[in-house]
JSON list of C-alpha atoms in Angstrom, two decimals:
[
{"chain": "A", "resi": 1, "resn": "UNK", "atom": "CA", "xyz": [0.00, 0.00, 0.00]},
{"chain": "A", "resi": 2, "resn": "UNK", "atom": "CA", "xyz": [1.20, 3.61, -0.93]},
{"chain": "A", "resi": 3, "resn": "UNK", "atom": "CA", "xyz": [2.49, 5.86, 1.75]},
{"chain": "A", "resi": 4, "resn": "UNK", "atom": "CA", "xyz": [-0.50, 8.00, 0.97]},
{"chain": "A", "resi": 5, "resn": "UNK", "atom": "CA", "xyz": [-2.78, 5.34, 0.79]},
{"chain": "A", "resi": 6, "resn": "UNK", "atom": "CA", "xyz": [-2.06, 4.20, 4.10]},
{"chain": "A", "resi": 7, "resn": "UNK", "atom": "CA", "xyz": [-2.36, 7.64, 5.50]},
{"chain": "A", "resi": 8, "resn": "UNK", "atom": "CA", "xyz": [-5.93, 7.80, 4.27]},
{"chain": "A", "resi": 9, "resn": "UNK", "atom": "CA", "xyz": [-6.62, 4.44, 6.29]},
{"chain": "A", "resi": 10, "resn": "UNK", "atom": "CA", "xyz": [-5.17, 6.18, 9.10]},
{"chain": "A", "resi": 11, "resn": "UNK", "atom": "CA", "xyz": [-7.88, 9.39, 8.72]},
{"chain": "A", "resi": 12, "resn": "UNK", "atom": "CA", "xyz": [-10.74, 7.19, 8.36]},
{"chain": "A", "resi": 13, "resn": "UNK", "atom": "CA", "xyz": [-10.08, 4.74, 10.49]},
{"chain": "A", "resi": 14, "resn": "UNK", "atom": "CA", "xyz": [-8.91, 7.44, 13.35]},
{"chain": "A", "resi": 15, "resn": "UNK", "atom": "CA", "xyz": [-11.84, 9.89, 12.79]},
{"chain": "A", "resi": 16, "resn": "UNK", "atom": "CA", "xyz": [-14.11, 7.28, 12.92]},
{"chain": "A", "resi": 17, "resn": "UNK", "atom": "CA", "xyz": [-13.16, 5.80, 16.14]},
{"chain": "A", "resi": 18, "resn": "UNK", "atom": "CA", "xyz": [-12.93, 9.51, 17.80]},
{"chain": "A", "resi": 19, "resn": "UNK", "atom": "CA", "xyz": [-16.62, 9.57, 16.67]},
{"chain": "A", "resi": 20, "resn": "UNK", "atom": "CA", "xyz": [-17.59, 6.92, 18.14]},
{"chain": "A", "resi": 21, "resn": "UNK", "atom": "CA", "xyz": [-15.64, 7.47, 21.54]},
{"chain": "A", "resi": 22, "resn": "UNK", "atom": "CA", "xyz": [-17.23, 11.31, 21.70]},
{"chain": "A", "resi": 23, "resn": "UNK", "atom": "CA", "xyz": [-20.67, 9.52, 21.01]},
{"chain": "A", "resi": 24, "resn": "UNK", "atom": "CA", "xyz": [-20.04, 6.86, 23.70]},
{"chain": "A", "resi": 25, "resn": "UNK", "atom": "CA", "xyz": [-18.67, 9.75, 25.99]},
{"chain": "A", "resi": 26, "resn": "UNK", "atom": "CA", "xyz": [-22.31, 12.39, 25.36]},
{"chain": "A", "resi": 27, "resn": "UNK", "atom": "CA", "xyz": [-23.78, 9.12, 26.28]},
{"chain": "A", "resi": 28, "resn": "UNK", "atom": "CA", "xyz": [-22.17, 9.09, 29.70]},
{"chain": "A", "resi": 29, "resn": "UNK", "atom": "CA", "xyz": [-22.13, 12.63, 30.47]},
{"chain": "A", "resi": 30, "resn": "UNK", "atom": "CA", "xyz": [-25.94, 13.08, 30.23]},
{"chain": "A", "resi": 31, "resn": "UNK", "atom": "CA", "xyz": [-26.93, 9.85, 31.56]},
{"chain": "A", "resi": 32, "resn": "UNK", "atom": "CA", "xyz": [-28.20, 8.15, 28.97]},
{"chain": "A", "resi": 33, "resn": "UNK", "atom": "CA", "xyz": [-30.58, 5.52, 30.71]},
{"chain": "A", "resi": 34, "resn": "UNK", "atom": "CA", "xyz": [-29.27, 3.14, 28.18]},
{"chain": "A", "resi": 35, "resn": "UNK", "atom": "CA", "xyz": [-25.90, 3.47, 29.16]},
{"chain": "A", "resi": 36, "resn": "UNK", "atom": "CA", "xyz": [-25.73, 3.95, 32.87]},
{"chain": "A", "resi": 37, "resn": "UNK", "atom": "CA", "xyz": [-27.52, 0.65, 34.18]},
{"chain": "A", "resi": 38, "resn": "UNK", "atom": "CA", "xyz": [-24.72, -1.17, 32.12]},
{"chain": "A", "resi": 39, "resn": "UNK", "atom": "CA", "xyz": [-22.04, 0.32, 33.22]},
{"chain": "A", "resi": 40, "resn": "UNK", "atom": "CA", "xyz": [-23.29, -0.06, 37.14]},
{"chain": "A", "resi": 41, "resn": "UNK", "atom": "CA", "xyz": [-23.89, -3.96, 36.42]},
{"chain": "A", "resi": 42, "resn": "UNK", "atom": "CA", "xyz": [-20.42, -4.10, 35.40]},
{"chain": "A", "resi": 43, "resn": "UNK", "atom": "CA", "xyz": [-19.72, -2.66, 38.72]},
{"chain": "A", "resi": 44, "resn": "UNK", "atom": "CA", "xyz": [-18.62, 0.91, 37.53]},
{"chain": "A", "resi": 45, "resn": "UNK", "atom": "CA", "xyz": [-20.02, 3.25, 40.76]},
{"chain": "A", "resi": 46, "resn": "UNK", "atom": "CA", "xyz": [-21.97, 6.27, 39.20]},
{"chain": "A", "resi": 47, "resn": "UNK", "atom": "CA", "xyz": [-19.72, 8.91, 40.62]},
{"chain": "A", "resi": 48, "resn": "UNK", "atom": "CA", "xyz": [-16.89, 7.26, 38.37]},
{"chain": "A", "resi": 49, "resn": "UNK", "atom": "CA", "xyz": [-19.00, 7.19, 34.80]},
{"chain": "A", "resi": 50, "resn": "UNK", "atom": "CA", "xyz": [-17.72, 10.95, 34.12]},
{"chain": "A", "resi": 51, "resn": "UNK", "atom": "CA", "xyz": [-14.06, 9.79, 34.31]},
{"chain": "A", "resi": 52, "resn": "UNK", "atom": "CA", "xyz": [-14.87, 7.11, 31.77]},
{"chain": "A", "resi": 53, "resn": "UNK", "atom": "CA", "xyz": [-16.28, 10.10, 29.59]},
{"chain": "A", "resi": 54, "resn": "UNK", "atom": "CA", "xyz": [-13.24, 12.18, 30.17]},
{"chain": "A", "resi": 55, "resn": "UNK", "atom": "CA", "xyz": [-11.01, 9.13, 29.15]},
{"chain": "A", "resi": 56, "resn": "UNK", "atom": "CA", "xyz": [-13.41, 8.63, 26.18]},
{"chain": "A", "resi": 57, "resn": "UNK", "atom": "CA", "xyz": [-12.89, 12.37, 24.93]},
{"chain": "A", "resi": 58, "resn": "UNK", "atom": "CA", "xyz": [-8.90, 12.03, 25.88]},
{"chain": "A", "resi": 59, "resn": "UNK", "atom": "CA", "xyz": [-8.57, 9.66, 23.93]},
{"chain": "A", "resi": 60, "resn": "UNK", "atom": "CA", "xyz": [-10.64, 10.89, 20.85]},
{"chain": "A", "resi": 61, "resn": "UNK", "atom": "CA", "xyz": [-8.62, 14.16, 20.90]},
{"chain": "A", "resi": 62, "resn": "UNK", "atom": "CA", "xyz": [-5.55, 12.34, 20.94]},
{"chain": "A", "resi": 63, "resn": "UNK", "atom": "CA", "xyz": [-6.45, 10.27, 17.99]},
{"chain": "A", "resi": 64, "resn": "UNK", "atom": "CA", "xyz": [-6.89, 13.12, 15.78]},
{"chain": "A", "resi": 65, "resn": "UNK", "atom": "CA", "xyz": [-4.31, 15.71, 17.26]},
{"chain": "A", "resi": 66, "resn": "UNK", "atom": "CA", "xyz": [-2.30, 12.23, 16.74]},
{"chain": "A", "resi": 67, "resn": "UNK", "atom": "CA", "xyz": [-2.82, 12.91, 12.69]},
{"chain": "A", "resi": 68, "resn": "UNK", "atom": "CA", "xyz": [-0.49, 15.34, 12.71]},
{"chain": "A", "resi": 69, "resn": "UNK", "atom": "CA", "xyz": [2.04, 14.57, 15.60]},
{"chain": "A", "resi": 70, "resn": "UNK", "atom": "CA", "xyz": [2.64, 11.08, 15.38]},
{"chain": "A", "resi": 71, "resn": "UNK", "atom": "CA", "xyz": [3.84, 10.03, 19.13]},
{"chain": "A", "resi": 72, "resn": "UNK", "atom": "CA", "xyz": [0.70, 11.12, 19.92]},
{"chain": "A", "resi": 73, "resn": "UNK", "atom": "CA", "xyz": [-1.54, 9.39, 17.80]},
{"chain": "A", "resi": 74, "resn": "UNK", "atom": "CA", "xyz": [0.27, 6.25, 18.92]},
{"chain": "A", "resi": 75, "resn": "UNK", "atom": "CA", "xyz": [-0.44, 7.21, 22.48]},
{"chain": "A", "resi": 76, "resn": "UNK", "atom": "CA", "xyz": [-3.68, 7.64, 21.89]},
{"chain": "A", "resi": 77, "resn": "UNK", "atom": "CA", "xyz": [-4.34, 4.63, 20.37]},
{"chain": "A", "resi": 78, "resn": "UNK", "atom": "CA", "xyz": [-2.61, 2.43, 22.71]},
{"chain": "A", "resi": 79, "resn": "UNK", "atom": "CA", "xyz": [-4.74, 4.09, 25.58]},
{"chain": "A", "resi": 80, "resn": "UNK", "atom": "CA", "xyz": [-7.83, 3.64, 23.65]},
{"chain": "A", "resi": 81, "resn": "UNK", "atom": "CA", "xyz": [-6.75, -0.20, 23.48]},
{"chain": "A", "resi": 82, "resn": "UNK", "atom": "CA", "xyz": [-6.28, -0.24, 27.36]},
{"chain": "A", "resi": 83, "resn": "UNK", "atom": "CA", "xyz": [-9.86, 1.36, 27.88]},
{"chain": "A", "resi": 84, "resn": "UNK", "atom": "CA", "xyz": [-11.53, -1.10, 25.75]},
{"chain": "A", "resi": 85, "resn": "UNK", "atom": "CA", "xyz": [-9.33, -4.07, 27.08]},
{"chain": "A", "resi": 86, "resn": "UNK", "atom": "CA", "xyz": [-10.71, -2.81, 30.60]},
{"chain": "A", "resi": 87, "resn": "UNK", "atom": "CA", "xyz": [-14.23, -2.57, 29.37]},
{"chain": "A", "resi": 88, "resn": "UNK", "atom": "CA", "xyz": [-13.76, -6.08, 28.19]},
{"chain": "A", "resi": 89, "resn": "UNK", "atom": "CA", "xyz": [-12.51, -7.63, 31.45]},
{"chain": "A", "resi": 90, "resn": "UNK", "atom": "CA", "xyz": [-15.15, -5.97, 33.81]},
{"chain": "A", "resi": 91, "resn": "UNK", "atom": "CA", "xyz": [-17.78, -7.16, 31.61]},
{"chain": "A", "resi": 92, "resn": "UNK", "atom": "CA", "xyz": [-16.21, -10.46, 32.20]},
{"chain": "A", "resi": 93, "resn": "UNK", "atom": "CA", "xyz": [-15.85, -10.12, 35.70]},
{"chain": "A", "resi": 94, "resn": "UNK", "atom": "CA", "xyz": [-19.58, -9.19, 36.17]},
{"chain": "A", "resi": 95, "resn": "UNK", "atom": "CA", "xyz": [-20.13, -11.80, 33.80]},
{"chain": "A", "resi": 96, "resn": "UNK", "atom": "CA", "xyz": [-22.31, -9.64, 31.37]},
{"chain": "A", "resi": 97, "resn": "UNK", "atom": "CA", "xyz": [-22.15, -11.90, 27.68]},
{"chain": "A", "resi": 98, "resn": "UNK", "atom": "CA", "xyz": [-22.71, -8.26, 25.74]},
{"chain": "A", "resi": 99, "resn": "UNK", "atom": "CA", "xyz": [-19.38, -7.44, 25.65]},
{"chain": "A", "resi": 100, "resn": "UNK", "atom": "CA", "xyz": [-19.06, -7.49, 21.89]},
{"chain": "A", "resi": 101, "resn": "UNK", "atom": "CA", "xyz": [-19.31, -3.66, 21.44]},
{"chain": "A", "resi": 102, "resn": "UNK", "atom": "CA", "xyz": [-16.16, -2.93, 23.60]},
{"chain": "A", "resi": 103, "resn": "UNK", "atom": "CA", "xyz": [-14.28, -5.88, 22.03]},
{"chain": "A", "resi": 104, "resn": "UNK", "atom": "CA", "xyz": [-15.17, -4.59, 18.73]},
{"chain": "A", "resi": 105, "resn": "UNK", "atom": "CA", "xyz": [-13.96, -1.25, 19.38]},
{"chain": "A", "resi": 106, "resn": "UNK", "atom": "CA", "xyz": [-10.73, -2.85, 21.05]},
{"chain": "A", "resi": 107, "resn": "UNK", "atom": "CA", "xyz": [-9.70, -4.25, 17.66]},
{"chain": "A", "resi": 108, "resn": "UNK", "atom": "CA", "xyz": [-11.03, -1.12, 16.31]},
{"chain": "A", "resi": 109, "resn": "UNK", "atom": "CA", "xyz": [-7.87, 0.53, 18.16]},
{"chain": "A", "resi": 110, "resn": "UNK", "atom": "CA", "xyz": [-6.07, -1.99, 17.39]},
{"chain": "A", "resi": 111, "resn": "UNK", "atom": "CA", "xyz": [-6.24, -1.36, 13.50]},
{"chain": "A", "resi": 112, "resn": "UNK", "atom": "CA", "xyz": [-5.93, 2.26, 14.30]},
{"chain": "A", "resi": 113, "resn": "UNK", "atom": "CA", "xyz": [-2.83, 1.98, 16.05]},
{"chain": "A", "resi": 114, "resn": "UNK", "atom": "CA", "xyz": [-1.48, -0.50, 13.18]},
{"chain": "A", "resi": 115, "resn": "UNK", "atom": "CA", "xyz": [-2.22, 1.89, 10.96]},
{"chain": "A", "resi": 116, "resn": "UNK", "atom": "CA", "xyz": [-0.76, 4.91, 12.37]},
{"chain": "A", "resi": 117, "resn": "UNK", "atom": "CA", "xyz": [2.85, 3.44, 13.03]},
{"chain": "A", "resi": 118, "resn": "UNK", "atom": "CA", "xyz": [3.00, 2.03, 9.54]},
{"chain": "A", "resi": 119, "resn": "UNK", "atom": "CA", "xyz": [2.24, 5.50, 8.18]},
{"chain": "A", "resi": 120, "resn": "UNK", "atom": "CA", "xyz": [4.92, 7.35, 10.37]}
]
């Protein structure tokens, strides 16, 4: 794949995923009732769902300030890896079976981070 090529992979792919951490983080910040009885079944308190959100929009702005200063894009994607690892496992723990959306977005990251070292 061209250098250019791959750098187009690394927009899309990047923008997309800071889209759909922003809409997971609105989602926390104004209570969604869809969102905050899973998160307290997975045993996240609801004083701590805000800090999730804050982590969510971290890591979104990192992913596209990260388009143009590559350490951080890397940075950004390996924390957005961690979150979504950590989503994984306390869905686990709590033994909730719908933990397909954050595994999905975990390999999500994953392909984002992929993509933006190999189009340093």
């Amino acid at each position: 794949m061209k250098a250019g090529h791959m750098f187009i992979a690394t927009l899309v792919v990047s923008v997309l995923l800071a889209v759909a951490l922003t809409f997971s983080a609105i989602g926390k910040l104004t209570k969604n009732p869809s969102v905050v009885p899973m998160l307290e079944q997975v045993g996240v308190p609801a004083d701590k769902i805000p800090w999730l959100a804050y982590l969510e929009i971290l890591g979104a702005v990192g992913l596209l300030v990260g388009l143009v200063v590559w350490p951080i894009g890397v940075a950004a994607a390996v924390g957005v890896i961690l979150y979504f690892v950590g989503a994984v496992v306390a869905h686990l723990r709590a033994g909730d079976k719908d933990f397909a959306p954050a595994a999905g977005l975990a390999v999500f990251s994953v392909v984002a981070l992929v993509l933006r070292v190999l189009s340093a």
